[in-house]
């Protein structure tokens, strides 16, 4: 079971959908939370440093809070994985459901009741993004960032240049993987921005739909694998 889930979670279509989701959420927070991002904590750290240098303690706290929630999200994922692995339970799809439910609750309560450009709201989304980042780290045997694009762009450029120097198709394939991730992130940002004009705060339901698709792919792949193993066993039994 563990090896089956590992092979599914490393598929490029899963990684690409998660990149779409990351771009979608970051565009949403940029639109609704005064140009801030839920995933890109470097930006929060820079702005916290600027506010600190200016002696603005409240603003410093506003930028440090999402960073703190992000680290709590990493810790949460690590603890959950440890507990579930210890009891021989799957953590990948479980954490996907956690991520989906958190986002669904967030968009429902935020859009229906609050509509406040608050630090707490973006901090909650930073917590959610941390879970995704720490849950998915490899695709096609390559390390990648499921909520950032900077490292993916570096790896794309590196692979492309390396192919130009060596003509090794493995380098071209590597560049193609990272290009797919960068393009997917951009696609998510574009989709989210367009939808903002029609659905405003409710736009984040798009992230829920993306995660439902990811979970559906996981379920379908597992079912197909079980059917294949059953057919193989039956053929050997004969």
Short mmCIF file of N, CA and C in Angstrom, two decimals, residues 52-159:
data_model
loop_
_atom_site.label_atom_id
_atom_site.label_comp_id
_atom_site.label_asym_id
_atom_site.label_seq_id
_atom_site.Cartn_x
_atom_site.Cartn_y
_atom_site.Cartn_z
N UNK A 52 10.15 46.11 11.14
CA UNK A 52 10.95 46.11 12.36
C UNK A 52 11.97 47.25 12.35
N UNK A 53 12.61 47.45 11.19
CA UNK A 53 13.59 48.52 11.06
C UNK A 53 12.95 49.90 11.23
N UNK A 54 11.68 50.00 10.85
CA UNK A 54 10.95 51.27 10.97
C UNK A 54 10.34 51.45 12.36
N UNK A 55 10.50 50.44 13.21
CA UNK A 55 9.96 50.53 14.56
C UNK A 55 8.47 50.32 14.66
N UNK A 56 7.89 49.73 13.62
CA UNK A 56 6.44 49.47 13.61
C UNK A 56 6.21 48.05 14.12
N UNK A 57 6.03 47.92 15.43
CA UNK A 57 5.93 46.61 16.05
C UNK A 57 4.65 45.86 15.66
N UNK A 58 3.55 46.58 15.53
CA UNK A 58 2.29 45.93 15.17
C UNK A 58 2.37 45.34 13.77
N UNK A 59 2.91 46.11 12.83
CA UNK A 59 3.04 45.62 11.46
C UNK A 59 4.03 44.46 11.39
N UNK A 60 5.07 44.54 12.20
CA UNK A 60 6.04 43.43 12.26
C UNK A 60 5.34 42.14 12.69
N UNK A 61 4.51 42.25 13.70
CA UNK A 61 3.74 41.08 14.17
C UNK A 61 2.79 40.56 13.11
N UNK A 62 2.20 41.47 12.34
CA UNK A 62 1.26 41.07 11.29
C UNK A 62 1.95 40.22 10.23
N UNK A 63 3.22 40.51 9.96
CA UNK A 63 3.94 39.74 8.95
C UNK A 63 4.60 38.49 9.53
N UNK A 64 4.89 38.51 10.82
CA UNK A 64 5.50 37.33 11.44
C UNK A 64 4.48 36.23 11.73
N UNK A 65 3.22 36.62 11.93
CA UNK A 65 2.19 35.64 12.29
C UNK A 65 1.98 34.58 11.20
N UNK A 66 1.88 34.95 9.90
CA UNK A 66 1.77 33.90 8.88
C UNK A 66 2.97 32.96 8.85
N UNK A 67 4.16 33.51 9.13
CA UNK A 67 5.37 32.68 9.17
C UNK A 67 5.27 31.66 10.30
N UNK A 68 4.79 32.11 11.44
CA UNK A 68 4.60 31.22 12.59
C UNK A 68 3.59 30.12 12.26
N UNK A 69 2.46 30.49 11.66
CA UNK A 69 1.44 29.51 11.28
C UNK A 69 1.99 28.53 10.25
N UNK A 70 2.83 29.03 9.35
CA UNK A 70 3.44 28.17 8.34
C UNK A 70 4.30 27.10 9.02
N UNK A 71 5.10 27.50 9.98
CA UNK A 71 5.94 26.55 10.71
C UNK A 71 5.10 25.57 11.53
N UNK A 72 3.99 26.06 12.08
CA UNK A 72 3.08 25.17 12.81
C UNK A 72 2.49 24.14 11.85
N UNK A 73 2.18 24.57 10.62
CA UNK A 73 1.67 23.65 9.60
C UNK A 73 2.67 22.55 9.27
N UNK A 74 3.95 22.92 9.17
CA UNK A 74 5.01 21.93 8.93
C UNK A 74 5.07 20.94 10.08
N UNK A 75 5.01 21.47 11.31
CA UNK A 75 5.05 20.61 12.50
C UNK A 75 3.84 19.69 12.54
N UNK A 76 2.67 20.22 12.21
CA UNK A 76 1.43 19.44 12.21
C UNK A 76 1.54 18.27 11.24
N UNK A 77 2.00 18.55 10.04
CA UNK A 77 2.14 17.49 9.03
C UNK A 77 3.12 16.43 9.50
N UNK A 78 4.23 16.86 10.09
CA UNK A 78 5.26 15.93 10.55
C UNK A 78 4.73 15.01 11.64
N UNK A 79 4.01 15.58 12.59
CA UNK A 79 3.45 14.79 13.70
C UNK A 79 2.38 13.82 13.20
N UNK A 80 1.49 14.30 12.33
CA UNK A 80 0.43 13.45 11.79
C UNK A 80 1.03 12.27 11.02
N UNK A 81 2.02 12.55 10.18
CA UNK A 81 2.68 11.49 9.42
C UNK A 81 3.33 10.47 10.34
N UNK A 82 4.01 10.95 11.37
CA UNK A 82 4.67 10.05 12.33
C UNK A 82 3.66 9.12 13.00
N UNK A 83 2.55 9.69 13.44
CA UNK A 83 1.53 8.89 14.15
C UNK A 83 0.89 7.86 13.22
N UNK A 84 0.55 8.30 12.00
CA UNK A 84 -0.14 7.39 11.08
C UNK A 84 0.79 6.31 10.54
N UNK A 85 2.03 6.65 10.28
CA UNK A 85 2.99 5.64 9.83
C UNK A 85 3.24 4.62 10.93
N UNK A 86 3.31 5.10 12.17
CA UNK A 86 3.51 4.21 13.32
C UNK A 86 2.38 3.19 13.41
N UNK A 87 1.17 3.59 13.05
CA UNK A 87 0.02 2.69 13.09
C UNK A 87 -0.29 2.08 11.72
N UNK A 88 0.69 2.20 10.80
CA UNK A 88 0.58 1.63 9.45
C UNK A 88 -0.65 2.15 8.71
N UNK A 89 -0.86 3.46 8.81
CA UNK A 89 -1.97 4.12 8.13
C UNK A 89 -1.43 5.11 7.12
N UNK A 90 -2.18 5.33 6.05
CA UNK A 90 -1.79 6.30 5.03
C UNK A 90 -1.90 7.72 5.57
N UNK A 91 -0.90 8.53 5.32
CA UNK A 91 -0.96 9.94 5.74
C UNK A 91 -1.18 10.89 4.57
N UNK A 92 -0.81 10.47 3.36
CA UNK A 92 -0.87 11.37 2.21
C UNK A 92 -2.30 11.80 1.90
N UNK A 93 -3.18 10.84 1.66
CA UNK A 93 -4.57 11.19 1.33
C UNK A 93 -5.29 11.76 2.55
N UNK A 94 -4.92 11.30 3.74
CA UNK A 94 -5.51 11.85 4.96
C UNK A 94 -5.24 13.35 5.05
N UNK A 95 -3.99 13.74 4.79
CA UNK A 95 -3.62 15.16 4.86
C UNK A 95 -4.24 15.96 3.72
N UNK A 96 -4.47 15.32 2.58
CA UNK A 96 -5.19 15.99 1.49
C UNK A 96 -6.61 16.34 1.93
N UNK A 97 -7.24 15.40 2.63
CA UNK A 97 -8.59 15.66 3.15
C UNK A 97 -8.57 16.77 4.19
N UNK A 98 -7.55 16.77 5.04
CA UNK A 98 -7.41 17.84 6.04
C UNK A 98 -7.29 19.19 5.34
N UNK A 99 -6.44 19.24 4.32
CA UNK A 99 -6.23 20.47 3.56
C UNK A 99 -7.53 20.93 2.91
N UNK A 100 -8.23 20.00 2.29
CA UNK A 100 -9.49 20.32 1.62
C UNK A 100 -10.53 20.86 2.60
N UNK A 101 -10.69 20.19 3.73
CA UNK A 101 -11.70 20.60 4.72
C UNK A 101 -11.36 21.97 5.31
N UNK A 102 -10.08 22.21 5.60
CA UNK A 102 -9.67 23.51 6.12
C UNK A 102 -10.00 24.63 5.13
N UNK A 103 -9.70 24.41 3.85
CA UNK A 103 -9.97 25.44 2.85
C UNK A 103 -11.46 25.65 2.69
N UNK A 104 -12.23 24.55 2.68
CA UNK A 104 -13.69 24.67 2.55
C UNK A 104 -14.27 25.47 3.71
N UNK A 105 -13.83 25.17 4.92
CA UNK A 105 -14.31 25.92 6.09
C UNK A 105 -13.88 27.38 6.02
N UNK A 106 -12.64 27.59 5.59
CA UNK A 106 -12.13 28.97 5.51
C UNK A 106 -12.97 29.81 4.56
N UNK A 107 -13.13 29.32 3.32
CA UNK A 107 -13.83 30.13 2.32
C UNK A 107 -15.29 30.33 2.68
N UNK A 108 -15.89 29.32 3.31
CA UNK A 108 -17.30 29.43 3.70
C UNK A 108 -17.48 30.50 4.77
N UNK A 109 -16.68 30.44 5.82
CA UNK A 109 -16.83 31.40 6.91
C UNK A 109 -16.32 32.78 6.54
N UNK A 110 -15.21 32.83 5.81
CA UNK A 110 -14.65 34.13 5.42
C UNK A 110 -15.60 34.87 4.48
N UNK A 111 -16.09 34.17 3.46
CA UNK A 111 -16.94 34.83 2.46
C UNK A 111 -18.33 35.13 2.99
N UNK A 112 -18.84 34.25 3.86
CA UNK A 112 -20.22 34.42 4.33
C UNK A 112 -20.33 35.38 5.51
N UNK A 113 -19.28 35.43 6.34
CA UNK A 113 -19.44 36.18 7.60
C UNK A 113 -18.43 37.30 7.83
N UNK A 114 -17.16 37.08 7.43
CA UNK A 114 -16.14 38.01 7.89
C UNK A 114 -15.81 39.12 6.89
N UNK A 115 -15.27 38.74 5.73
CA UNK A 115 -14.85 39.72 4.73
C UNK A 115 -13.91 40.76 5.35
N UNK A 116 -12.93 40.31 6.09
CA UNK A 116 -11.97 41.21 6.73
C UNK A 116 -10.57 40.89 6.21
N UNK A 117 -9.84 41.92 5.84
CA UNK A 117 -8.47 41.71 5.39
C UNK A 117 -7.57 41.55 6.61
N UNK A 118 -7.68 40.42 7.27
CA UNK A 118 -6.99 40.24 8.54
C UNK A 118 -5.78 39.33 8.46
N UNK A 119 -4.90 39.53 9.41
CA UNK A 119 -3.69 38.71 9.51
C UNK A 119 -4.03 37.27 9.84
N UNK A 120 -5.05 37.05 10.66
CA UNK A 120 -5.43 35.69 11.04
C UNK A 120 -5.85 34.88 9.83
N UNK A 121 -6.61 35.50 8.92
CA UNK A 121 -7.10 34.79 7.75
C UNK A 121 -5.95 34.29 6.88
N UNK A 122 -5.00 35.17 6.57
CA UNK A 122 -3.89 34.74 5.71
C UNK A 122 -2.98 33.77 6.45
N UNK A 123 -2.93 33.87 7.77
CA UNK A 123 -2.12 32.93 8.56
C UNK A 123 -2.70 31.52 8.48
N UNK A 124 -4.02 31.41 8.49
CA UNK A 124 -4.68 30.11 8.36
C UNK A 124 -4.34 29.48 7.01
N UNK A 125 -4.36 30.30 5.95
CA UNK A 125 -4.02 29.79 4.63
C UNK A 125 -2.54 29.41 4.54
N UNK A 126 -1.68 30.12 5.26
CA UNK A 126 -0.26 29.75 5.31
C UNK A 126 -0.08 28.39 5.97
N UNK A 127 -0.85 28.12 7.01
CA UNK A 127 -0.85 26.81 7.67
C UNK A 127 -1.22 25.72 6.68
N UNK A 128 -2.25 25.97 5.88
CA UNK A 128 -2.72 24.99 4.90
C UNK A 128 -1.67 24.75 3.82
N UNK A 129 -1.05 25.82 3.36
CA UNK A 129 -0.04 25.69 2.31
C UNK A 129 1.18 24.92 2.80
N UNK A 130 1.51 25.08 4.08
CA UNK A 130 2.64 24.34 4.65
C UNK A 130 2.38 22.84 4.61
N UNK A 131 1.14 22.45 4.86
CA UNK A 131 0.78 21.02 4.81
C UNK A 131 1.03 20.48 3.41
N UNK A 132 0.58 21.23 2.39
CA UNK A 132 0.78 20.78 1.01
C UNK A 132 2.27 20.69 0.68
N UNK A 133 3.03 21.71 1.06
CA UNK A 133 4.46 21.73 0.73
C UNK A 133 5.19 20.54 1.32
N UNK A 134 4.86 20.18 2.55
CA UNK A 134 5.57 19.11 3.23
C UNK A 134 5.01 17.73 2.90
N UNK A 135 3.83 17.70 2.27
CA UNK A 135 3.19 16.44 1.91
C UNK A 135 3.65 15.94 0.55
N UNK A 136 4.02 16.87 -0.34
CA UNK A 136 4.41 16.51 -1.70
C UNK A 136 5.74 17.18 -2.03
N UNK A 137 6.78 16.38 -2.20
CA UNK A 137 8.12 16.93 -2.40
C UNK A 137 8.87 16.32 -3.59
N UNK A 138 8.33 15.25 -4.17
CA UNK A 138 9.03 14.55 -5.25
C UNK A 138 8.07 14.22 -6.38
N UNK A 139 8.51 14.42 -7.62
CA UNK A 139 7.75 13.97 -8.79
C UNK A 139 8.73 13.43 -9.82
N UNK A 140 8.42 12.28 -10.39
CA UNK A 140 9.31 11.63 -11.37
C UNK A 140 10.73 11.49 -10.82
N UNK A 141 10.84 11.28 -9.52
CA UNK A 141 12.15 11.12 -8.91
C UNK A 141 12.91 12.41 -8.69
N UNK A 142 12.26 13.54 -8.96
CA UNK A 142 12.91 14.85 -8.83
C UNK A 142 12.29 15.64 -7.69
N UNK A 143 13.12 16.27 -6.88
CA UNK A 143 12.60 17.12 -5.83
C UNK A 143 12.00 18.39 -6.42
N UNK A 144 10.91 18.85 -5.85
CA UNK A 144 10.27 20.07 -6.36
C UNK A 144 9.54 20.78 -5.24
N UNK A 145 9.17 22.03 -5.49
CA UNK A 145 8.38 22.79 -4.55
C UNK A 145 6.93 22.81 -4.98
N UNK A 146 6.03 22.28 -4.16
CA UNK A 146 4.63 22.20 -4.56
C UNK A 146 3.86 23.49 -4.28
N UNK A 147 4.50 24.47 -3.61
CA UNK A 147 3.81 25.74 -3.39
C UNK A 147 4.65 26.94 -3.83
N UNK A 148 5.91 26.70 -4.23
CA UNK A 148 6.79 27.77 -4.71
C UNK A 148 7.17 27.51 -6.17
N UNK A 149 7.64 28.53 -6.86
CA UNK A 149 8.09 28.34 -8.24
C UNK A 149 9.55 28.72 -8.45
N UNK A 150 10.16 29.43 -7.51
CA UNK A 150 11.54 29.89 -7.71
C UNK A 150 12.49 28.72 -7.94
N UNK A 151 12.45 27.72 -7.06
CA UNK A 151 13.35 26.57 -7.20
C UNK A 151 13.01 25.77 -8.45
N UNK A 152 11.73 25.69 -8.80
CA UNK A 152 11.33 24.97 -10.01
C UNK A 152 11.84 25.68 -11.26
N UNK A 153 11.80 27.03 -11.26
CA UNK A 153 12.33 27.79 -12.40
C UNK A 153 13.84 27.60 -12.52
N UNK A 154 14.52 27.57 -11.39
CA UNK A 154 15.97 27.33 -11.41
C UNK A 154 16.29 25.97 -12.02
N UNK A 155 15.54 24.94 -11.59
CA UNK A 155 15.79 23.59 -12.09
C UNK A 155 15.43 23.47 -13.57
N UNK A 156 14.39 24.19 -14.00
CA UNK A 156 14.03 24.19 -15.42
C UNK A 156 15.16 24.78 -16.26
N UNK A 157 15.64 25.96 -15.84
CA UNK A 157 16.72 26.62 -16.59
C UNK A 157 17.99 25.78 -16.58
N UNK A 158 18.29 25.19 -15.44
CA UNK A 158 19.49 24.35 -15.31
C UNK A 158 19.40 23.14 -16.23
N UNK A 159 18.24 22.48 -16.23
CA UNK A 159 18.06 21.30 -17.07
C UNK A 159 18.14 21.64 -18.55
#
